[in-house]
């Protein structure tokens, strides 16, 4: 059963520190998403990529957040500097779109970030 | 702009009772709707896609374009159905593939 792998599972950091979250999408998937989950806001889309190119990052605070796909097997989400309000669970999801293929997306287990 | 609304943040029912989780959407194109489920502190899992017209774990959902709704229903709720449920809309056109979620509904099924 193919899975989306996210690391680390948990991260506690001090305010002002840099945080990097990683995601390994399912092999062959061409679309990758980053979501942030909080009790107040639910699931917010931060950014998404198709064939490693960013398609939409309008949900991401640009001054401190950045998302990249250095290669097809790795997506990263960085926060620098981190703030307590960034505390949330960050989910990565991947899927296969286009060429007549249109499936649901598979989610990773998430990274639970706490900024103190 | 696309929007997905789940009006109930919390929903409680007793075991064996029918349950309906509401979802309304706003989208100018032809929508593709999904239901995802998240059990306690686990990853989101795909429950249903409207184009599949399937029943999973006893749940069904019908897309009503006239009412712009995609409500999730189950005739007899079970305790193991307790979870967070998210309705989601996938866009077409220039934002092809973009998936937007509602706020989620926490379902609690009491024994």
PDB file of N, CA, C and O in Angstrom, chain A residues 8 10-14 19 112-116:
ATOM      1  N   UNK A   8       9.669  15.641  10.074  1.00  0.00           N
ATOM      2  CA  UNK A   8       9.455  14.740  11.204  1.00  0.00           C
ATOM      3  C   UNK A   8       7.972  14.592  11.527  1.00  0.00           C
ATOM      4  O   UNK A   8       7.152  15.343  11.007  1.00  0.00           O
ATOM      5  N   UNK A  10       6.807  14.947  14.646  1.00  0.00           N
ATOM      6  CA  UNK A  10       6.598  15.984  15.659  1.00  0.00           C
ATOM      7  C   UNK A  10       7.816  16.901  15.680  1.00  0.00           C
ATOM      8  O   UNK A  10       8.934  16.444  15.479  1.00  0.00           O
ATOM      9  N   UNK A  11       7.549  18.185  15.923  1.00  0.00           N
ATOM     10  CA  UNK A  11       8.642  19.141  16.013  1.00  0.00           C
ATOM     11  C   UNK A  11       8.263  20.208  17.017  1.00  0.00           C
ATOM     12  O   UNK A  11       7.202  20.838  16.898  1.00  0.00           O
ATOM     13  N   UNK A  12       9.112  20.396  18.018  1.00  0.00           N
ATOM     14  CA  UNK A  12       8.945  21.486  18.965  1.00  0.00           C
ATOM     15  C   UNK A  12      10.139  22.407  18.788  1.00  0.00           C
ATOM     16  O   UNK A  12      11.287  21.944  18.819  1.00  0.00           O
ATOM     17  N   UNK A  13       9.884  23.678  18.606  1.00  0.00           N
ATOM     18  CA  UNK A  13      10.977  24.604  18.356  1.00  0.00           C
ATOM     19  C   UNK A  13      10.686  25.928  19.046  1.00  0.00           C
ATOM     20  O   UNK A  13       9.551  26.213  19.436  1.00  0.00           O
ATOM     21  N   UNK A  14      11.724  26.703  19.191  1.00  0.00           N
ATOM     22  CA  UNK A  14      11.554  28.017  19.821  1.00  0.00           C
ATOM     23  C   UNK A  14      11.243  29.061  18.763  1.00  0.00           C
ATOM     24  O   UNK A  14      11.708  28.974  17.611  1.00  0.00           O
ATOM     25  N   UNK A  19      12.291  26.139  10.620  1.00  0.00           N
ATOM     26  CA  UNK A  19      11.688  24.800  10.634  1.00  0.00           C
ATOM     27  C   UNK A  19      11.598  24.305   9.197  1.00  0.00           C
ATOM     28  O   UNK A  19      11.147  25.049   8.314  1.00  0.00           O
ATOM     29  N   UNK A 112       3.355  17.515  13.269  1.00  0.00           N
ATOM     30  CA  UNK A 112       2.747  18.338  14.320  1.00  0.00           C
ATOM     31  C   UNK A 112       3.804  19.313  14.820  1.00  0.00           C
ATOM     32  O   UNK A 112       4.774  18.913  15.456  1.00  0.00           O
ATOM     33  N   UNK A 113       3.618  20.585  14.505  1.00  0.00           N
ATOM     34  CA  UNK A 113       4.593  21.618  14.861  1.00  0.00           C
ATOM     35  C   UNK A 113       4.108  22.421  16.050  1.00  0.00           C
ATOM     36  O   UNK A 113       2.969  22.891  16.065  1.00  0.00           O
ATOM     37  N   UNK A 114       4.979  22.561  17.035  1.00  0.00           N
ATOM     38  CA  UNK A 114       4.706  23.415  18.187  1.00  0.00           C
ATOM     39  C   UNK A 114       5.834  24.434  18.283  1.00  0.00           C
ATOM     40  O   UNK A 114       7.002  24.066  18.381  1.00  0.00           O
ATOM     41  N   UNK A 115       5.467  25.704  18.249  1.00  0.00           N
ATOM     42  CA  UNK A 115       6.443  26.782  18.371  1.00  0.00           C
ATOM     43  C   UNK A 115       6.210  27.466  19.714  1.00  0.00           C
ATOM     44  O   UNK A 115       5.109  27.972  19.974  1.00  0.00           O
ATOM     45  N   UNK A 116       7.235  27.431  20.558  1.00  0.00           N
ATOM     46  CA  UNK A 116       7.080  27.989  21.913  1.00  0.00           C
ATOM     47  C   UNK A 116       7.858  29.303  22.060  1.00  0.00           C
ATOM     48  O   UNK A 116       8.719  29.609  21.258  1.00  0.00           O
TER      49      UNK A 116
END
